[in-house]
Backbone as a ProteinNet text record, in pm:
[ID]
protein_1_A
[PRIMARY]
MDIRSPSKPSSSNKRFQSGAEDESHASALTQSNESKSNLPETAHPWNKESQSVSGFGNQKTLKLLECIKLKNSVSSLISFQNLTALEVSRCHELENLVTPSIANSMVQLKRMSITDCKKIEEIIAREGEEVEKEIVFSQLKSLRFQWLPSLRSFCLSKYSFNFPSLVELIVKECPKLEVFSHGKIDTPNLRKVCRTGEDKGYWTDDLNTTIKMLYAGKGPITAFFLFFIFIFIIFIFYKFFCFFVKLI
[TERTIARY]
3316.4	3241.6	3086.8	2989.7	2863.8	2794.2	2716.3	2686.2	2551.6	2467.6	2337.6	2282.4	2152.1	2089.8	2106.9	2100.8	2145.1	2048.5	2075.2	1976.7	2061.4	2085.3	2165.8	2317.7	2350.3	2521	2583.6	2685.4	2802	2904.8	2925.2	3014.4	3140.2	3182.2	3304.4	3369	3279.9	3319.6	3396	3494	3543.3	3440.1	3429.1	3323	3389.8	3293.5	3372.8	3235.3	3260.2	3164.6	3156.6	3042.3	3014.9	2969.1	3062	3016.3	2959.1	2990.9	2942.2	2791.7	2732.7	2589.9	2492.4	2543.5	2484.7	2526.1	2598.3	2685	2640.3	2484.2	2411	2427.8	2435.9	2482.7	2619.1	2615.7	2756.7	2772.2	2891	2881.9	2997.9	2973.4	3108.5	3231.6	3333	3430.3	3535	3550.5	3652	3726	3848.9	3950.1	3976	3876.2	3929	3878.7	3888.7	3872	3727.1	3676.4	3499.1	3445.6	3403.7	3378.7	3250.3	3164.6	3023.7	3033.1	2968.3	2943.9	2790.5	2765.3	2659.1	2670.2	2562.1	2555.2	2479.4	2504.9	2417.4	2290.4	2187.5	2064.8	2088.3	2192	2246.6	2212.3	2198.4	2231	2342.4	2434.8	2600.9	2655.6	2690.2	2762.9	2915.1	2918.1	3088.1	3141.2	3111	3144.9	3304.9	3346.7	3487.3	3539.2	3408.4	3452.2	3474.7	3399	3390.5	3518.9	3524.2	3648.2	3688.9	3583.4	3608.5	3685.8	3677.2	3741.9	3841.5	3946.3	4098.5	4063.7	3962.1	3924.4	3891.6	3824.2	3779.9	3846.7	3996.4	4089.4	4138.2	4109.7	4196.7	4058.1	3953.6	3850	3846.7	3828.2	3799	3659.1	3566.5	3395.3	3346.2	3263.7	3146	3013.5	2957.1	2813.2	2727	2663.2	2575	2401	2340.7	2226.7	2145.3	2001.8	1939.2	1982.7	2042.7	2085.3	1986.1	1864.1	1718.6	1751.6	1844.1	1824.9	1959.1	2053.2	2185	2132.4	2131	2088.9	2183.4	2297.8	2411.9	2521.4	2621.5	2736.8	2848.5	2918.1	3044	3115.5	3185.7	3298.4	3411.5	3460.3	3575.5	3696.9	3699.3	3811.9	3847.1	3738.4	3765.9	3817.7	3904.2	3967	3935.5	3894.3	3826.5	3951.4	4093	4165.4	4194.5	4157	4172.3	4033.3	3917.3	3815.5	3794.6	3717	3737.3	3563	3474	3345.4	3234.3	3141.9	3073.1	2915.5	2852.8	2675.3	2589.8	2508.4	2390.4	2261.4	2225.5	2081.9	1935.3	1864.2	1741.6	1790.9	1842.2	1911.9	1788.9	1649.7	1584.8	1571.4	1639.2	1634.3	1764.4	1855.6	1982.4	1979.5	2038.2	1992.5	2107.3	2222.8	2325	2461.4	2541.3	2649.7	2784.8	2859.8	2956.2	2978.6	3091.9	3145.8	3226.6	3288	3382.1	3512.2	3543.9	3702.3	3679.4	3602.5	3567.6	3565.4	3499.3	3519.5	3638.9	3751.6	3847.5	3926.3	3939.7	3973.8	3962.8	3854.5	3822.2	3915.6	4037	4110.8	4100.4	4088.7	4077.4	3937	3833.3	3665.3	3650.4	3596.5	3551.3	3428.5	3347.9	3193.5	3120.8	3028.5	2941.3	2777.3	2723.9	2567.8	2471.8	2373.3	2288.7	2131.6	2059.2	1961.7	1862	1768.9	1596.3	1629.9	1667.9	1680.4	1580.4	1481	1385.9	1426.6	1494.6	1559.2	1641	1730.3	1873.2	1867.5	1896	1878.7	2008.1	2108.7	2249.4	2367.8	2455	2548.8	2665.5	2717	2810.3	2748.4	2764.4	2720.2	2815	2741	2837.2	2902.7	3035.5	3110.3	3158.9	3142.5	3154.2	3101	3183.1	3130.2	3116.1	3042.3	3038.3	3150.7	3288.3	3357.2	3418	3466.3	3489	3580.4	3559.4	3634.8	3630.1	3731.7	3724	3721.1	3655.8	3642.9	3650.8	3777.4	3819.7	3810.3	3731.8	3691.1	3784.1	3909.3	4011.6	3955.2	3937	3931.1	3777.4	3665.3	3521.2	3470.9	3443.9	3426.8	3258.7	3201.1	3070.2	2969.6	2865.3	2746.1	2646.4	2567.2	2444.7	2316.2	2258.6	2148.1	2000.4	1910.9	1823.8	1722.2	1611.4	1495.6	1518.3	1557	1588.2	1491.5	1367.1	1259.5	1266.3	1384.4	1395.8	1512.6	1603.2	1712.2	1708.9	1803.3	1794.2	1890.6	2041	2144	2235.9	2367.2	2503.1	2526.2	2538	2577.3	2514.6	2440.6	2360.4	2467.3	2562	2694.6	2758.8	2824.1	2904.8	3023.7	3029.3	3178.6	3198.8	3305.2	3345.1	3374	3371.3	3353.6	3444.6	3536.6	3635.8	3611.7	3551.7	3530.2	3578.1	3722.6	3794.4	3788	3746.9	3730.8	3574.7	3522.9	3350.7	3309.3	3247.4	3183.1	3070	2996.9	2870.2	2812.3	2708.8	2600.9	2454.3	2363.6	2272.5	2158.7	2104.4	2027	1846.2	1758	1628.2	1554.9	1471.4	1322.3	1409.2	1454.4	1468.8	1390.8	1269	1176.7	1249.5	1308.2	1315	1441.2	1523.5	1662	1665	1707.3	1723.6	1838	1972.8	2072.6	2186.3	2258.7	2363.4	2450.5	2489.5	2556.7	2546	2544.1	2533.8	2674.2	2775.3	2899.8	2926.7	3082.6	3125.8	3143.7	3141.2	3147.3	3256.3	3331.8	3405.8	3395.2	3355.4	3326.5	3376.1	3509.7	3566.6	3525.2	3505.7	3494.8	3355.8	3249.4	3107.3	3040.3	2991.1	2899.6	2740.8	2698.7	2557	2495	2378.6	2340.6	2227.3	2189.4	2114.4	1967.1	1900.8	1785.8	1812	1839.8	1862.9	2032.4	2084.4	2199.3	2197.5	2082.2	2077	1990.1	1943.3	1918.2	2058.7	2021.9	2152.4	2187	2089.7	2127.5	2085.1	2144.2	2079.1	2177.8	2242	2299.6	2328.4	2332.9	2312.9	2395.1	2496.7	2590.9	2673.8	2610.5	2698.5	2598.7	2647.6	2583.9	2468.4	2468	2344.3	2251.1	2285.5	2164.6	2105.4	2170.3	2117.1	2047.2	2070.8	1977.1	1868.2	1898.5	1755.7	1649.7	1693.5	1612.3	1522.3	1635.8	1570.4	1447.7	1465.5	1360.9	1295	1313.5	1187.9	1097.8	1096.3	993.4	1023.2	1164.2	1210.6	1329.2	1357.6	1453.3	1411.8	1468.5	1439.2	1335.7	1257.8	1154.6	1030.9	990.2	925.9	905.7	1052.7	1011.8	963.5	1018.4	952	784.5	745.2	604.3	525.2	572.2	500.7	523.9	630.9	606.5	523.5	489.5	384.2	270.7	233.6	116.4	62.2	169.1	169.2	112.9	179.3	155.7	1.7	-33.2	-146.3	-267.3	-237	-334.8	-337.9	-224.5	-214.4	-301.1	-283.8	-353.6	-523.5	-546.4	-709.7	-738.9	-677	-746.6	-728.1	-619.2	-657.6	-746.8	-805.1	-920.7	-1053.2	-1055.6	-1184.4	-1180.9	-1071.2	-1057.9	-1126.6	-1079.5	-1090.1	-1235.1	-1304.1	-1426.2	-1523	-1516	-1559.1	-1595.7	-1467.5	-1445.4	-1517.1	-1555.2	-1636.3	-1771.2	-1797.6	-1939.9	-1996.1	-1869.2	-1919.1	-1930.4
-6048.2	-6132.3	-6061	-6232.2	-6192.3	-6234.4	-6120.7	-6160.9	-6171.9	-6255.9	-6247.9	-6350.9	-6313.8	-6389.3	-6539.7	-6627.4	-6774.5	-6816	-6916.6	-7002.7	-7165.9	-7250	-7370.9	-7347.3	-7387.7	-7341.2	-7423.4	-7377.1	-7434.5	-7536.9	-7657.7	-7721.9	-7691.5	-7638.3	-7590.8	-7464.4	-7384.6	-7279.3	-7322.7	-7246.9	-7277.9	-7172.3	-7246.4	-7229.4	-7171.2	-7061.4	-6991.3	-6984.4	-6981.1	-6954.6	-6816.9	-6726	-6599	-6625.8	-6641.3	-6697	-6562.7	-6467.9	-6317.8	-6315.6	-6355.6	-6331.2	-6447.4	-6596.6	-6705.9	-6785.4	-6917.5	-7004.5	-7075.1	-7070.8	-7147.1	-7125.4	-6995.7	-6948.8	-6973.4	-7032.9	-7043	-6938.2	-6911	-6824.7	-6900.3	-6855.4	-6904.8	-6801.4	-6844.5	-6679.7	-6784.7	-6721.3	-6729.1	-6629.4	-6669	-6554.4	-6517.9	-6531.3	-6496.7	-6339.7	-6294.7	-6154.7	-6097.5	-6170.7	-6173.6	-6298	-6370	-6482.4	-6432.3	-6569.2	-6570.5	-6610.9	-6581.8	-6637.7	-6624.1	-6677.1	-6659.5	-6549.3	-6482.6	-6422.3	-6451.5	-6472.7	-6492.9	-6385.2	-6406.3	-6298.1	-6229.7	-6161.4	-6063.5	-5945.9	-5849.1	-5723.9	-5662.3	-5728.9	-5706	-5790.8	-5778.6	-5920.4	-5916.7	-5802.4	-5759.2	-5727.7	-5795.3	-5731.4	-5769.2	-5750.4	-5753.4	-5897.1	-5971.8	-6134	-6181.2	-6139.4	-6220.2	-6282.3	-6392.1	-6444.7	-6424.9	-6363.2	-6341.2	-6203.4	-6101.7	-5977.7	-5968.7	-6087.7	-6072.9	-6081.3	-6161.8	-6208.7	-6108.8	-5994.4	-5886.2	-5793.6	-5765.8	-5653.6	-5701.6	-5809.3	-5838.8	-5866.7	-5818.8	-5849.5	-5711.9	-5751.1	-5609.3	-5573.7	-5671.7	-5625.4	-5731.1	-5629.7	-5662.5	-5643.4	-5753.7	-5732.9	-5774.1	-5690.6	-5711.4	-5701.7	-5881.6	-5870.8	-5942.7	-5837.8	-5948.1	-5978.4	-5904.1	-5932.4	-5833.3	-5940.2	-5884.1	-5826.7	-5871.8	-5818.6	-5703.9	-5684.5	-5594	-5453.8	-5389.7	-5284.4	-5173	-5201.6	-5086.8	-5072.5	-4994.9	-4967.4	-5089.6	-5136.4	-5227.7	-5180.1	-5295.9	-5264.3	-5152.5	-5068.9	-4981.1	-5079.6	-5213.7	-5298.2	-5368.9	-5343	-5398	-5275.1	-5344.9	-5265.1	-5278.9	-5198.4	-5237.4	-5142.7	-5132.5	-5091	-5119	-5241	-5307.3	-5293.2	-5276.6	-5266.9	-5142	-5195.6	-5133.1	-5135.1	-5214.8	-5211	-5269.2	-5187.9	-5206	-5184	-5273.9	-5247	-5367.4	-5248.5	-5292.9	-5299.6	-5404.5	-5434.8	-5470	-5441.6	-5524.9	-5537.9	-5473.2	-5464.7	-5368.6	-5423.8	-5334	-5301.1	-5310.3	-5309.9	-5183.6	-5202.4	-5136.6	-4957.5	-4885.8	-4764.6	-4656.4	-4726.5	-4633.1	-4800.6	-4730.3	-4795.9	-4845.2	-4735.7	-4739.5	-4625.4	-4615.5	-4515.3	-4448.7	-4288.8	-4220.9	-4339.2	-4400.3	-4446.3	-4524	-4635.4	-4723.2	-4642.1	-4546.9	-4474	-4426.9	-4384.2	-4338.9	-4454.9	-4548.5	-4680.2	-4752.4	-4701	-4734.5	-4665.1	-4685.1	-4559.2	-4614.9	-4751.9	-4772.3	-4784	-4758.5	-4787.4	-4693.8	-4786.2	-4673.9	-4699.6	-4780.7	-4767.7	-4833.9	-4740.6	-4741.6	-4759	-4862.2	-4878.7	-4913.8	-4818.6	-4885.3	-4844.8	-5004.9	-4972.3	-5072.7	-5014.5	-5060.9	-5129.1	-5004.7	-5044.4	-4962	-5012.1	-4928.5	-4825.1	-4864.5	-4775.1	-4689.6	-4684.9	-4642.2	-4498.3	-4406.5	-4282.9	-4218	-4267.3	-4190.8	-4291.8	-4255.5	-4388	-4343.2	-4253.3	-4238.2	-4197.6	-4279	-4280.1	-4166.9	-4103.6	-4020.1	-4147.4	-4097.1	-4143.3	-4101.9	-4105.9	-4052.9	-3907.4	-3819.4	-3668.5	-3630.2	-3524.7	-3469.6	-3368.1	-3379.9	-3270.5	-3255.6	-3169.3	-3156.2	-3234.2	-3317.1	-3432	-3434.4	-3440.7	-3457.5	-3601.3	-3637.2	-3786.4	-3770.4	-3844.6	-3858.2	-3960.6	-3979.4	-4073.5	-4047.3	-4096.7	-4038.3	-4106	-4241.7	-4319	-4321.6	-4276.8	-4313.1	-4235.2	-4344.2	-4258.3	-4269.8	-4358.1	-4389.2	-4388.9	-4339.5	-4359	-4370.8	-4446	-4483.8	-4497.2	-4421.1	-4421.6	-4435.6	-4584.6	-4608.6	-4665.4	-4621.7	-4689.3	-4720.7	-4518.2	-4536	-4456.5	-4498	-4415.7	-4337.7	-4353.4	-4300.3	-4219.4	-4248.7	-4145.6	-4005.1	-3959.2	-3816.6	-3743.2	-3799.4	-3748.1	-3828.5	-3819.6	-3906.4	-3897.4	-3795.2	-3802.5	-3684.5	-3730.4	-3598.8	-3532.5	-3573.9	-3509.4	-3400.2	-3288.2	-3193.9	-3224.8	-3342.5	-3375.1	-3293.4	-3301.6	-3248.3	-3361.8	-3338.4	-3490.6	-3429.1	-3506.5	-3484.6	-3611.3	-3591.1	-3644	-3614.4	-3654.4	-3562.9	-3666.4	-3751.2	-3838.1	-3869.8	-3837.1	-3880.9	-3798	-3866.2	-3826.4	-3879.2	-3966.7	-4036.6	-4025.2	-3962.1	-3966.6	-3987.4	-4105.2	-4109.4	-4109.3	-4034.1	-4069.1	-4084.4	-4178.9	-4236.4	-4269.1	-4195.5	-4244.3	-4249.5	-4127.3	-4108	-3986	-4013.2	-3861.8	-3799.3	-3846.5	-3789.9	-3706.4	-3734.3	-3655.4	-3508.4	-3442.6	-3309.8	-3241.3	-3291.1	-3240.7	-3362.7	-3350.1	-3439.5	-3479.3	-3314.5	-3349.6	-3209.4	-3239.7	-3100.5	-3017.2	-3117.3	-3023.4	-2988	-2949.2	-2898.1	-3016.7	-3003	-3103.5	-3048.7	-3105.9	-3104.1	-3188.6	-3181.6	-3244	-3224.8	-3172.8	-3085.5	-3133.8	-3262.1	-3319	-3369.6	-3339.1	-3388.8	-3265.8	-3298.6	-3205.7	-3225	-3330.5	-3359.4	-3476.1	-3460.6	-3546.9	-3598.8	-3770.1	-3811.9	-3890.2	-3864.7	-3991.3	-4130.2	-4143.8	-4282.2	-4270.9	-4405.6	-4398.2	-4341	-4308.8	-4247.4	-4115.2	-4049.5	-3915.8	-3841.9	-3691.5	-3556.9	-3549.3	-3528	-3522.4	-3360.7	-3311.8	-3159.6	-3137.5	-2961.9	-2927.1	-2796.5	-2726.1	-2566.7	-2562	-2462.4	-2409.2	-2496.4	-2596.9	-2698.6	-2830.4	-2951	-3053.2	-3049.2	-2970.8	-2949.3	-2892.2	-2792.2	-2706.6	-2808.1	-2844	-2942.8	-3056	-3108.8	-3236.9	-3161.7	-3061.2	-2946	-2924.9	-2884.2	-2853.6	-2982.6	-3080.8	-3190.9	-3234.4	-3238.4	-3298.2	-3173.2	-3079.9	-2998.4	-2957.7	-3035.2	-3028.2	-2942.8	-2905.6	-2805.9	-2827.9	-2993.8	-3031.3	-3021.3	-3057.4	-3038.7	-3110.1	-3229.4	-3281.9	-3191.9	-3165.1	-3084.5	-2955.2	-2891.4	-2772.5	-2788.4	-2865.2	-2857.8	-2888.7	-2942.2	-2993.2	-2850.9	-2789.5	-2672.8	-2571.9	-2561.8	-2459.3	-2521.2	-2647.7	-2688.4	-2665	-2687.1	-2634	-2478.9	-2403.7	-2260.9	-2213.8	-2281.3	-2265.2	-2289.3	-2394.1	-2482.6	-2369.9	-2315.6	-2240.1	-2098.1	-2022.1	-1926.8	-1938.9	-2077.8	-2123.9	-2086.4	-2179.9	-2161.5	-2032.7	-1948.1	-1814.4	-1729.3	-1744.6	-1723.6	-1706	-1882.7	-1912.6	-1834.3	-1861.2	-1787	-1634.9	-1552.7	-1451	-1402.2	-1482.5	-1465.1	-1518.9	-1598.6	-1675.4	-1528.2	-1469.2	-1347.1	-1209.2	-1206.4	-1102.6	-1138	-1228.9	-1246.9	-1236.4	-1271.1	-1241.8	-1107.3	-985.4	-897.5	-797.4
5382.4	5485.7	5487.5	5448.1	5474	5601.1	5660.4	5787.2	5783.7	5822.4	5855.1	5986.8	5994.8	6101.9	6079.7	6176	6126.7	6085.5	5970	5899.2	5924.1	5816.4	5836.4	5851.1	5958.1	5950.9	5875.5	5813.3	5724.9	5770.6	5762.8	5814.9	5760.8	5657.5	5610.9	5680	5739.6	5815.2	5939.8	6009.6	6130.7	6232.4	6342.5	6448.9	6558.1	6615.4	6730.4	6834.3	6979.9	7073.7	7111.7	7089.8	7195.4	7315.6	7413.1	7556.6	7632.1	7607	7675	7661.5	7532.4	7534.8	7537.7	7501.2	7497.3	7442	7528.1	7467.1	7371.1	7379.3	7295.6	7128.5	7112.1	6997.9	6908.1	6773.8	6747.4	6609.5	6591.1	6473	6397.3	6231.3	6164.9	6108.4	6105.6	6047.1	5980.9	5846.5	5783.2	5749.9	5694.3	5669.8	5566.4	5460.3	5314	5324.1	5201.3	5165.5	5165.3	5108	5104.5	5139.2	5243.7	5290.6	5363.5	5422.4	5443.9	5598.8	5692.6	5816.5	5847.9	5986.1	6011.3	6142.7	6186.5	6315.5	6417.8	6526.1	6653.7	6675.1	6711.5	6727.6	6840.6	6891.9	6970.5	6938.6	7045.1	7066.3	7011.6	7080.8	7056.6	7058.6	6904.6	6813.5	6835.7	6881.8	6881.9	7001.7	7107.9	7236.1	7262.8	7395.7	7431.8	7452.1	7490.2	7518.7	7376.1	7289.2	7150.1	7112.3	7091.6	7048.7	6856.9	6808.6	6646.1	6615.3	6751.4	6695.7	6602.7	6638.3	6533.2	6427.6	6377.1	6241.8	6144.8	6187.2	6102.3	6057	6137.4	6056.7	5939.2	5871.4	5761	5621.4	5657.4	5565.9	5521.1	5388.5	5270.7	5239	5248.8	5176.1	5323.2	5385	5509.7	5473.9	5504.2	5457.7	5571.6	5641.7	5728.1	5703.5	5661.3	5584.8	5706.3	5742.8	5809.5	5907.2	6012.5	6157.7	6219.8	6268.6	6306.7	6472.5	6525.4	6650.7	6673.2	6571.4	6596.1	6584.5	6733.2	6762.4	6759.5	6801	6838.5	6762	6754.3	6664	6723.6	6672.8	6658.1	6754.1	6822.4	6932.8	6879.9	6958.9	6917	6921	7005.5	7020	6879.4	6752.3	6610.6	6525.1	6475.1	6365.1	6220	6132.6	6018.9	5890	5926.8	5842.1	5700.6	5657.5	5555.5	5465.8	5549.8	5499.2	5376.4	5263.7	5134.1	5121	5129.2	5126.4	5243.2	5263.3	5397.9	5304.4	5331.9	5303.8	5418.2	5418.7	5550.5	5518.2	5501.4	5460.9	5544.4	5576.9	5636	5791.9	5822.1	6001.4	6076.8	6083.7	6122.6	6275.5	6396.5	6466.8	6526.3	6397.9	6421.3	6428.8	6536.3	6566	6499.5	6513.2	6456.8	6428.3	6362.6	6287.7	6356.1	6326.6	6387.9	6490.5	6580.7	6663	6574.7	6643.9	6565.1	6559.9	6646.5	6650.5	6554.3	6537.1	6439.6	6309.1	6258.5	6147.1	6124.8	6200.8	6164.3	6142.6	6159	6132	5991.5	5937.8	5838.7	5704	5691.3	5591.3	5466.2	5438.7	5286.8	5242.8	5335.3	5278	5157.1	5039.8	4911.3	4911.3	4942.7	4902	5022	5093.2	5206.9	5139.5	5193.8	5129.9	5252	5334.4	5422.4	5331	5375	5262.1	5357.1	5373.5	5405.7	5580.7	5642.9	5790.5	5872.5	5907.2	5988.3	6092.3	6161.4	6299.2	6262.8	6220.6	6210.2	6170.9	6302.4	6302.1	6249.1	6301.7	6227.6	6198.4	6161	6090.8	6204	6236.8	6329.5	6484.5	6556.6	6672.8	6777.7	6878.4	6961	7063.7	7095.4	7173.2	7272.5	7427.5	7514.2	7539.9	7581.2	7592.2	7453.3	7423.7	7269.2	7297.8	7224.9	7203.3	7038.8	7007.2	6879	6843.4	6743.9	6690.1	6541.8	6439.2	6322.2	6271.8	6192.3	6109.1	5973	5950.3	5786	5694.9	5611.3	5525.5	5411.9	5423.4	5264.5	5162.9	5140.9	5031.9	4993.2	5069.3	5023.6	4914.9	4833.3	4666.2	4668.3	4719.4	4688.3	4830.7	4848.8	5007.9	4929.3	5011.9	4953.8	5073.3	5075.6	5186.5	5123.9	5141.3	5065.7	5144	5130.1	5249.2	5380.1	5414.6	5599.4	5654	5699.1	5721	5856.3	5938	6046.3	6044.2	5924.1	5958.6	5980	6036.6	6063.5	6038.6	6012.7	5999.1	5981.5	5911.2	5926.3	6037	6136.6	6245.2	6341.6	6441.8	6519.6	6623.2	6626.7	6692	6603.9	6695.9	6622.4	6579.4	6541.4	6514	6324.6	6314.3	6176.8	6103.7	5966.2	5837.3	5727.1	5705.7	5561.2	5479.1	5333.5	5274.3	5105.8	5132.5	5023.9	4904.6	4896.1	4772.4	4736.9	4798.1	4777.6	4647.5	4527.6	4433.9	4395	4492	4474.2	4585.2	4603.1	4727.2	4661.4	4729	4660.6	4770	4769	4930.5	4830.6	4907.5	4841.8	4963	4962.9	5055.6	5185.2	5240.6	5388.7	5440.4	5444.1	5505.9	5608.3	5680.7	5808.7	5832.5	5714.2	5701.7	5706.7	5849.1	5852.1	5760.9	5798.7	5712.5	5739.6	5675.1	5642.6	5757.8	5821.3	5954	6044.7	6169.9	6228.5	6268.4	6184.9	6213.1	6123.5	6082.5	5960.8	5873.5	5732	5630.5	5540.3	5486	5355.3	5250.9	5165.5	5028.5	4888	4885.1	4798.6	4658.6	4617.9	4485.8	4473	4560.8	4549	4458.6	4366.1	4257.5	4291.1	4337.1	4316.7	4441.5	4454.9	4539.7	4462.5	4440.3	4368.7	4458.5	4385	4445.9	4390.1	4276.1	4245	4178.7	4095.9	4062.1	3930.7	3866	3711	3701.4	3777.3	3779.4	3781	3712.4	3715.2	3839.3	3931.1	4075.8	4084	4206.6	4265.4	4353.6	4306.1	4440.2	4419	4569.8	4570.3	4696.8	4686.3	4803.7	4865.5	4971.1	5008	5040.4	5124.4	5131.9	5200.9	5306.8	5405	5359.6	5264.5	5220.9	5141.1	5058.8	4923.5	5002.3	5122	5181.4	5223.3	5274.1	5338.6	5224.7	5113.6	5001.8	4939.9	4939.6	4884.2	4966.1	5080	5204.2	5277.1	5222.8	5249.6	5161.9	5049.6	4966.5	4857.8	4857.5	4765.8	4630.3	4632.8	4545.2	4410.9	4298.4	4167.6	4124.4	4156.7	4106.4	4159.1	4264.9	4350.3	4272.7	4250.7	4212	4086.7	3969.5	3867	3901.8	3949.9	3954.3	3998.3	4114.5	4114.1	4047.3	3976.7	3827.5	3745.1	3702.8	3614.1	3689.6	3827.5	3843.4	3825.9	3863.8	3862.6	3699.3	3600.9	3468	3440.1	3493.3	3490.7	3531.8	3616.2	3685.4	3623.1	3606.2	3506.8	3386.1	3315.4	3175.7	3196	3323.4	3347.4	3386.1	3428.4	3473.1	3336.1	3251.9	3128.6	3050.8	3070.6	2967.1	3026.7	3154.1	3203.2	3152	3160.2	3132.5	3006.2	2897.9	2766.7	2739	2809.2	2834	2851.6	3004.5	3012.6	2919.2	2858.8	2794.7	2656.1	2616.5	2470.3	2529.7	2645.1	2710.5	2712	2753.6	2750.7	2627.4
[MASK]
++++++++++++++++++++++++++++++++++++++++++++++++++++++++++++++++++++++++++++++++++++++++++++++++++++++++++++++++++++++++++++++++++++++++++++++++++++++++++++++++++++++++++++++++++++++++++++++++++++++++++++++++++++++++++++++++++++++++++++++++++++++++

């Protein structure tokens, strides 16, 4: 399912009304594994009164593209048990993506990509009182965060996360990223964090430590640059030393 801010509506799609927010807005929804629809420009597109809730459970691919007024995580009434791929891009008002309940329903999710969202601070939002909770992404293999200037953490709460299948993590242009998560993280098959899909990646100790090193100016690229500068300075001092020795 491809969801984006409304453009010209397609007459081939089934229409439904979102009465809770604005009856003048209409959306289109189809029941295929990967279909397209338009999203009303509302802050809460998946509210309790939405008649589209039942349609999301059968989707395998969901794309949220340019939903300019989408601010908060999706409703916990929606289940994504069949979802295998999630892509979010250019949703510039989005602050967080899903609640822990939604995350735990994503039992088939294999790929998640969040790109170019200016305000998103965390992926998993806090749900109610902060209590110890484990969230498991059992099938997730690939996770990408790119061009997220406000992202501080995958989750700002102290939830525990288990990623038994995760083998690819790409983090690019996320300058405010402090740690991956503030709770316990288990990534038994992850061996590197990459800035792009082509570099060799970087790893030290664990995921949180790796993120800290990368975004505290101590990643492999920065370390190599500093080492080069250090060697250059030594070389200059050596040249000056040799010059003064000859003068003496």
